Structures are given as C-alpha cells and as structure tokens.
Amino acid sequence: MKNILIIYTGGTIGMQHDAKGALKPFDFGKVTEYVPDLKRIRCRLQHHAFRQQIDSSNVTPAFWIELAGVIQKNYTRHDGFVILHGTDTMAYSASALSFMLEHLSKPVIFTGSQLPMGALRTDAKRNLITAVEIAAGDILIPEVCIYFNSKLYRGNRAEKYTSSDFDAYHSLNCMPLAEAGVDLYFNRDLLLPKPGKKLKVNLRLETQVGLIRIFPGITDSWMNGILAQEHLKGLVLETYGSGNAPTDPHFISSLGKAIQKGLVVINVSQCSGGSVEQGRYETSVQLNKIGVISGKDMTTESALTKLMVLLGEYPGDLKKVKKLMMTSLCGEMGLQPH
Ligand code: ASP
C-alpha cells in the first residue's frame, strides 16, 4: 500500500462557513471526517498542515522554499504528495516546485477548488479524491502536476484562465497527462521518464526577478524605471503574439544596455497558446540582436520561476543560466498541443 502525504497550505479548498456564514479554514486534521470517501482509496494517508494557512495571493518564494522543504523531509517515507493550495497562484507554485525538485521520481500533485469544502455544490471533494487516487495509483507520475476538474496537467504548463467556472485551468501547449472520466485515462507517452538520479532540491531562489507586460503606449520612462533597479538580475518580458514588441529605438536601446550590464531577459508571449519565434516578424528581430532569450512556448509562470531557480543555483554563470533557460528541463517547453 502506498503512503501519501496530503499537504494543506491554505486556499478556498480548506474552508468552511462558520455559524455566522463567514469562510474560515477548517481543522485539517479532520479531513477524513469531511471527505470520508478518502478512506476507500487503497493507500495510507498522512497529512501536514502549514502552521499559517494562506490565501495563495500571499505566496512568496519563501513559501516555495518551505513547501519544497516539507517534501524533502518526507520524501523517503512517502510514495506521493498531494498539495492543497489556493487556485490564484497554483500555477506559479507548481512551476516553481517543478524546477526546485530536480530528478523527482514521485508524484507531487497540486489541487484546489473554486468552492470551499463545506459548500453544497463544492468541487473540493472530487478534486481531492481524484488527486489522491492518481498519486496512489499504479501508474507512476514522476513530476509536479495540477489536478483540476477532471484533468491532470503538467504543473509548469498550466494556467488559471477563469475565476468563475469549475474548469479553472487549461494548458494549451501541452495536452493533459490524464483525464478522469468513467476511468482514469493516462496519456502515457507524455509522462516524463523516471529519472536515474537521486532527488536534488534547489532551495536557493533569486528573488531580484521581475515581469513586464508590454502594452500599446509603453513609455521609455516607465521601462527605464524598472530597468534602473540596481539589483535586478532577471526579467520576463510578456510580448505580443509570437514574441513581438515595439521597435522604438529608445525601448530597444534601454533593454539592450540592461542586457549588456548582465540582466537576463526572457521573452514569453501574452498568448496562452503557441510559441515565441524571435525573428519571424520585424518587431522581434531587434530583440534577437540585443540578446533577449526566447522563452519559446513556456508560460509566464514557468519562465519567471525557472529564472528564479536558475539564477539562484548558478549566480555567477550567466552563460549556463541562458543555455538552461532555452532547454526543456522538466517538460516546460516543446509544443504538444491538443
Ligand atoms: N483566493 C483564493 C486563493 O488562491 C482562491 C482559491 O483558493 O481558489 O487562495
């Protein structure tokens, strides 16, 4: 029988209404009282609740370090991990963990819900039950995933795209790894292979990393305000379409100067599907010339957290950071559309 650790971090999933109708976290030690069906899954369940349970809008790199630490500490004793997390930043956390848990050979499955556990029409119970079933199942999933509303997504490929439907996530550049219908259907060809090496947990994150979303009318002074930050080490540039940005020489020259001074700039698209192709249009040729790195089809969440992990791991080796940013490390790149 497999040993599964459920880690509760906060978010809507672990909430119930109190006597006055306000939402508050329930005692997570009693999870099997709220979801008795969990006992019917063939596995031994243990749980760990974060001392301070947070709305995922308050997630920080320090939170990811704590979370990766909990997994590291419990790694040999457990066969799989299910992380209950708020939906707002779940894609960031799943992406971060996918790069922090190098050579992962066990399932780490994030899930959450749009309605609290205690609500009548809640999606919390079914999301939790199936996430545990997958983590405890016979098919090994040696990667960080998000299970939501009947689909298992690669964690660093998923994106929250609606705040009102139960189907809150999608992953346009990579098909789901599994779907829960009458049976659980696995897309086995897509699953990452089991690594031959031991788990390496990367706990050094560079936090001097930022994100700029290009918009029509973006000014030099706005851009320079960001680039002038003395300690900035990495920047994700969310561009249009297949990686296009204004050709204004001031914009390009400010960015070029920052890159020459050592800033690592990654180009990802504002579109949820498709890939950056620097040089395809005139509006991205300059980005190539000044040394902006194509993030190809990575999500923003993935590019940002990958940059934090790589700059943290190899602080003095920008050549290596840039090379690895262009390489798929754990399935975060490479179009596998539906
Ligand atoms: N604001 C909540 C959170 O992300 C929303 C949710 O859990 O769905 O923690």
Short mmCIF file of N, CA and C in Angstrom, two decimals, residues 236-337:
data_model
loop_
_atom_site.label_atom_id
_atom_site.label_comp_id
_atom_site.label_asym_id
_atom_site.label_seq_id
_atom_site.Cartn_x
_atom_site.Cartn_y
_atom_site.Cartn_z
N VAL A 236 11.27 38.88 -17.08
CA VAL A 236 10.44 38.19 -18.06
C VAL A 236 9.64 39.27 -18.78
N LEU A 237 9.75 39.26 -20.11
CA LEU A 237 9.06 40.25 -20.92
C LEU A 237 7.89 39.55 -21.59
N GLU A 238 6.67 39.96 -21.23
CA GLU A 238 5.49 39.36 -21.87
C GLU A 238 5.16 40.17 -23.10
N THR A 239 5.44 39.60 -24.26
CA THR A 239 5.28 40.33 -25.52
C THR A 239 3.99 39.91 -26.23
N TYR A 240 3.77 40.48 -27.40
CA TYR A 240 2.56 40.15 -28.18
C TYR A 240 2.81 38.91 -29.05
N GLY A 241 1.75 38.20 -29.33
CA GLY A 241 1.76 37.13 -30.34
C GLY A 241 2.95 36.20 -30.28
N SER A 242 3.69 36.15 -31.40
CA SER A 242 4.82 35.22 -31.44
C SER A 242 6.12 35.87 -30.96
N GLY A 243 5.96 36.80 -30.02
CA GLY A 243 7.16 37.38 -29.38
C GLY A 243 7.50 38.77 -29.86
N ASN A 244 6.50 39.54 -30.23
CA ASN A 244 6.74 40.86 -30.83
C ASN A 244 6.62 42.00 -29.82
N ALA A 245 7.48 43.02 -30.04
CA ALA A 245 7.50 44.16 -29.13
C ALA A 245 7.70 45.44 -29.95
N PRO A 246 7.46 46.62 -29.37
CA PRO A 246 7.66 47.84 -30.14
C PRO A 246 9.10 47.94 -30.67
N THR A 247 9.21 48.54 -31.87
CA THR A 247 10.55 48.69 -32.47
C THR A 247 11.19 50.03 -32.11
N ASP A 248 10.50 50.83 -31.31
CA ASP A 248 11.01 52.14 -30.90
C ASP A 248 12.47 52.01 -30.44
N PRO A 249 13.40 52.76 -31.10
CA PRO A 249 14.83 52.60 -30.78
C PRO A 249 15.16 52.86 -29.31
N HIS A 250 14.40 53.75 -28.64
CA HIS A 250 14.71 54.03 -27.22
C HIS A 250 14.42 52.80 -26.37
N PHE A 251 13.27 52.19 -26.69
CA PHE A 251 12.86 50.99 -25.94
C PHE A 251 13.92 49.91 -26.10
N ILE A 252 14.31 49.67 -27.38
CA ILE A 252 15.29 48.61 -27.67
C ILE A 252 16.64 48.94 -27.04
N SER A 253 17.03 50.23 -27.12
CA SER A 253 18.37 50.53 -26.60
C SER A 253 18.41 50.43 -25.08
N SER A 254 17.33 50.82 -24.38
CA SER A 254 17.34 50.69 -22.91
C SER A 254 17.47 49.22 -22.52
N LEU A 255 16.72 48.40 -23.23
CA LEU A 255 16.73 46.97 -22.91
C LEU A 255 18.12 46.38 -23.22
N GLY A 256 18.66 46.77 -24.38
CA GLY A 256 19.98 46.28 -24.81
C GLY A 256 21.06 46.64 -23.78
N LYS A 257 21.00 47.88 -23.28
CA LYS A 257 22.03 48.31 -22.31
C LYS A 257 21.92 47.48 -21.03
N ALA A 258 20.68 47.24 -20.61
CA ALA A 258 20.49 46.45 -19.37
C ALA A 258 21.02 45.03 -19.57
N ILE A 259 20.82 44.46 -20.76
CA ILE A 259 21.32 43.10 -21.02
C ILE A 259 22.85 43.10 -21.00
N GLN A 260 23.43 44.15 -21.59
CA GLN A 260 24.90 44.21 -21.59
C GLN A 260 25.46 44.29 -20.18
N LYS A 261 24.67 44.90 -19.28
CA LYS A 261 25.16 45.02 -17.90
C LYS A 261 24.92 43.74 -17.10
N GLY A 262 24.29 42.73 -17.73
CA GLY A 262 24.15 41.43 -17.04
C GLY A 262 22.73 41.01 -16.73
N LEU A 263 21.74 41.79 -17.19
CA LEU A 263 20.35 41.39 -16.93
C LEU A 263 19.96 40.25 -17.89
N VAL A 264 19.34 39.21 -17.36
CA VAL A 264 18.87 38.12 -18.23
C VAL A 264 17.40 38.40 -18.56
N VAL A 265 17.11 38.55 -19.85
CA VAL A 265 15.73 38.89 -20.27
C VAL A 265 15.14 37.74 -21.08
N ILE A 266 13.96 37.28 -20.66
CA ILE A 266 13.30 36.14 -21.33
C ILE A 266 12.02 36.64 -21.97
N ASN A 267 11.82 36.26 -23.23
CA ASN A 267 10.64 36.67 -23.98
C ASN A 267 9.58 35.57 -23.97
N VAL A 268 8.43 35.86 -23.36
CA VAL A 268 7.30 34.92 -23.44
C VAL A 268 6.10 35.67 -24.02
N SER A 269 5.16 34.91 -24.55
CA SER A 269 4.02 35.55 -25.21
C SER A 269 2.86 35.80 -24.25
N GLN A 270 2.12 36.87 -24.53
CA GLN A 270 0.90 37.12 -23.77
C GLN A 270 -0.20 36.13 -24.16
N CYS A 271 0.00 35.44 -25.30
CA CYS A 271 -0.99 34.43 -25.72
C CYS A 271 -0.80 33.16 -24.89
N SER A 272 -1.91 32.49 -24.59
CA SER A 272 -1.82 31.26 -23.80
C SER A 272 -1.34 30.08 -24.64
N GLY A 273 -1.56 30.16 -25.95
CA GLY A 273 -1.15 29.06 -26.82
C GLY A 273 -0.16 29.55 -27.86
N GLY A 274 0.65 28.63 -28.39
CA GLY A 274 1.63 28.99 -29.41
C GLY A 274 2.96 29.32 -28.78
N SER A 275 3.89 29.76 -29.65
CA SER A 275 5.26 29.90 -29.18
C SER A 275 5.87 31.22 -29.63
N VAL A 276 6.85 31.69 -28.87
CA VAL A 276 7.64 32.84 -29.30
C VAL A 276 8.57 32.38 -30.42
N GLU A 277 8.63 33.17 -31.48
CA GLU A 277 9.56 32.87 -32.57
C GLU A 277 10.28 34.16 -32.90
N GLN A 278 11.34 34.43 -32.17
CA GLN A 278 12.06 35.70 -32.36
C GLN A 278 12.68 35.76 -33.74
N GLY A 279 12.38 36.83 -34.48
CA GLY A 279 12.94 36.99 -35.81
C GLY A 279 11.90 36.72 -36.89
N ARG A 280 10.75 36.20 -36.50
CA ARG A 280 9.72 35.90 -37.51
C ARG A 280 9.16 37.20 -38.09
N TYR A 281 8.92 38.16 -37.21
CA TYR A 281 8.44 39.48 -37.64
C TYR A 281 9.55 40.50 -37.39
N GLU A 282 9.48 41.57 -38.12
CA GLU A 282 10.44 42.66 -37.94
C GLU A 282 10.44 43.13 -36.48
N THR A 283 9.26 43.02 -35.84
CA THR A 283 9.12 43.51 -34.47
C THR A 283 9.77 42.63 -33.41
N SER A 284 10.43 41.56 -33.85
CA SER A 284 11.18 40.79 -32.85
C SER A 284 12.63 40.56 -33.28
N VAL A 285 12.97 41.06 -34.47
CA VAL A 285 14.35 40.90 -34.96
C VAL A 285 15.32 41.60 -34.00
N GLN A 286 14.94 42.81 -33.57
CA GLN A 286 15.82 43.59 -32.70
C GLN A 286 16.03 42.88 -31.36
N LEU A 287 15.00 42.22 -30.88
CA LEU A 287 15.12 41.53 -29.59
C LEU A 287 16.20 40.46 -29.68
N ASN A 288 16.22 39.77 -30.82
CA ASN A 288 17.27 38.77 -31.06
C ASN A 288 18.64 39.41 -31.00
N LYS A 289 18.74 40.55 -31.68
CA LYS A 289 20.06 41.20 -31.82
C LYS A 289 20.61 41.66 -30.48
N ILE A 290 19.74 42.14 -29.60
CA ILE A 290 20.27 42.67 -28.32
C ILE A 290 20.44 41.58 -27.26
N GLY A 291 20.08 40.36 -27.60
CA GLY A 291 20.35 39.25 -26.66
C GLY A 291 19.20 38.86 -25.76
N VAL A 292 17.97 39.22 -26.17
CA VAL A 292 16.80 38.72 -25.42
C VAL A 292 16.68 37.22 -25.72
N ILE A 293 16.38 36.44 -24.70
CA ILE A 293 16.29 34.98 -24.89
C ILE A 293 14.85 34.57 -25.15
N SER A 294 14.66 33.74 -26.15
CA SER A 294 13.30 33.28 -26.44
C SER A 294 12.86 32.26 -25.39
N GLY A 295 11.71 32.54 -24.78
CA GLY A 295 11.15 31.57 -23.81
C GLY A 295 10.30 30.54 -24.52
N LYS A 296 10.32 30.57 -25.87
CA LYS A 296 9.55 29.63 -26.70
C LYS A 296 8.11 29.53 -26.21
N ASP A 297 7.63 28.33 -25.90
CA ASP A 297 6.21 28.21 -25.53
C ASP A 297 6.01 28.08 -24.02
N MET A 298 6.97 28.56 -23.25
CA MET A 298 6.80 28.50 -21.78
C MET A 298 5.70 29.46 -21.33
N THR A 299 5.02 29.08 -20.27
CA THR A 299 4.07 30.02 -19.66
C THR A 299 4.87 31.08 -18.91
N THR A 300 4.20 32.18 -18.62
CA THR A 300 4.85 33.23 -17.82
C THR A 300 5.25 32.68 -16.45
N GLU A 301 4.35 31.90 -15.86
CA GLU A 301 4.61 31.34 -14.53
C GLU A 301 5.87 30.48 -14.55
N SER A 302 5.99 29.71 -15.62
CA SER A 302 7.13 28.81 -15.75
C SER A 302 8.43 29.61 -15.96
N ALA A 303 8.38 30.59 -16.87
CA ALA A 303 9.59 31.37 -17.18
C ALA A 303 10.08 32.11 -15.94
N LEU A 304 9.15 32.72 -15.22
CA LEU A 304 9.53 33.51 -14.05
C LEU A 304 10.17 32.65 -12.96
N THR A 305 9.56 31.51 -12.67
CA THR A 305 10.06 30.68 -11.57
C THR A 305 11.34 29.94 -12.00
N LYS A 306 11.42 29.58 -13.28
CA LYS A 306 12.64 28.91 -13.77
C LYS A 306 13.83 29.87 -13.65
N LEU A 307 13.58 31.12 -14.00
CA LEU A 307 14.63 32.15 -13.90
C LEU A 307 15.07 32.32 -12.44
N MET A 308 14.11 32.33 -11.52
CA MET A 308 14.47 32.45 -10.09
C MET A 308 15.35 31.29 -9.64
N VAL A 309 14.96 30.08 -10.06
CA VAL A 309 15.70 28.89 -9.62
C VAL A 309 17.10 28.86 -10.25
N LEU A 310 17.17 29.11 -11.57
CA LEU A 310 18.48 29.01 -12.24
C LEU A 310 19.43 30.11 -11.79
N LEU A 311 18.92 31.35 -11.65
CA LEU A 311 19.80 32.43 -11.18
C LEU A 311 20.23 32.17 -9.74
N GLY A 312 19.38 31.51 -8.97
CA GLY A 312 19.72 31.16 -7.59
C GLY A 312 20.76 30.06 -7.53
N GLU A 313 20.66 29.09 -8.44
CA GLU A 313 21.57 27.94 -8.44
C GLU A 313 22.93 28.27 -9.06
N TYR A 314 22.91 29.09 -10.11
CA TYR A 314 24.17 29.38 -10.82
C TYR A 314 24.39 30.89 -10.89
N PRO A 315 24.55 31.55 -9.75
CA PRO A 315 24.58 33.01 -9.73
C PRO A 315 25.72 33.62 -10.54
N GLY A 316 26.86 32.94 -10.62
CA GLY A 316 27.99 33.56 -11.32
C GLY A 316 28.14 33.06 -12.74
N ASP A 317 27.21 32.30 -13.23
CA ASP A 317 27.38 31.66 -14.54
C ASP A 317 26.19 31.97 -15.46
N LEU A 318 26.18 33.20 -15.96
CA LEU A 318 25.04 33.63 -16.79
C LEU A 318 24.95 32.84 -18.09
N LYS A 319 26.09 32.37 -18.58
CA LYS A 319 26.08 31.59 -19.82
C LYS A 319 25.26 30.31 -19.61
N LYS A 320 25.50 29.69 -18.47
CA LYS A 320 24.79 28.46 -18.16
C LYS A 320 23.30 28.74 -17.93
N VAL A 321 23.01 29.84 -17.21
CA VAL A 321 21.61 30.20 -16.95
C VAL A 321 20.87 30.38 -18.29
N LYS A 322 21.51 31.10 -19.22
CA LYS A 322 20.86 31.39 -20.50
C LYS A 322 20.66 30.10 -21.30
N LYS A 323 21.66 29.23 -21.27
CA LYS A 323 21.57 27.97 -22.01
C LYS A 323 20.43 27.12 -21.44
N LEU A 324 20.37 27.03 -20.11
CA LEU A 324 19.32 26.20 -19.49
C LEU A 324 17.94 26.82 -19.67
N MET A 325 17.89 28.16 -19.75
CA MET A 325 16.58 28.81 -19.97
C MET A 325 16.01 28.39 -21.33
N MET A 326 16.89 28.05 -22.27
CA MET A 326 16.42 27.68 -23.61
C MET A 326 16.24 26.16 -23.74
N THR A 327 16.50 25.44 -22.66
CA THR A 327 16.43 23.98 -22.69
C THR A 327 15.24 23.51 -21.86
N SER A 328 14.56 22.50 -22.33
CA SER A 328 13.46 21.96 -21.52
C SER A 328 14.05 21.09 -20.41
N LEU A 329 13.82 21.48 -19.16
CA LEU A 329 14.41 20.75 -18.03
C LEU A 329 13.44 19.69 -17.48
N CYS A 330 12.17 20.02 -17.46
CA CYS A 330 11.18 19.05 -16.93
C CYS A 330 9.86 19.23 -17.67
N GLY A 331 9.96 19.24 -18.99
CA GLY A 331 8.76 19.25 -19.82
C GLY A 331 8.09 20.60 -19.98
N GLU A 332 8.77 21.68 -19.58
CA GLU A 332 8.14 23.01 -19.64
C GLU A 332 8.11 23.62 -21.03
N MET A 333 8.82 23.01 -21.97
CA MET A 333 8.90 23.56 -23.33
C MET A 333 8.64 22.49 -24.37
N GLY A 334 8.28 22.93 -25.57
CA GLY A 334 8.07 21.99 -26.68
C GLY A 334 6.59 21.81 -26.90
N LEU A 335 6.12 22.27 -28.06
CA LEU A 335 4.68 22.25 -28.31
C LEU A 335 4.12 20.84 -28.38
N GLN A 336 3.10 20.58 -27.58
CA GLN A 336 2.35 19.31 -27.65
C GLN A 336 0.88 19.68 -27.58
N PRO A 337 0.39 20.44 -28.59
CA PRO A 337 -0.96 20.95 -28.49
C PRO A 337 -2.03 19.87 -28.65
#
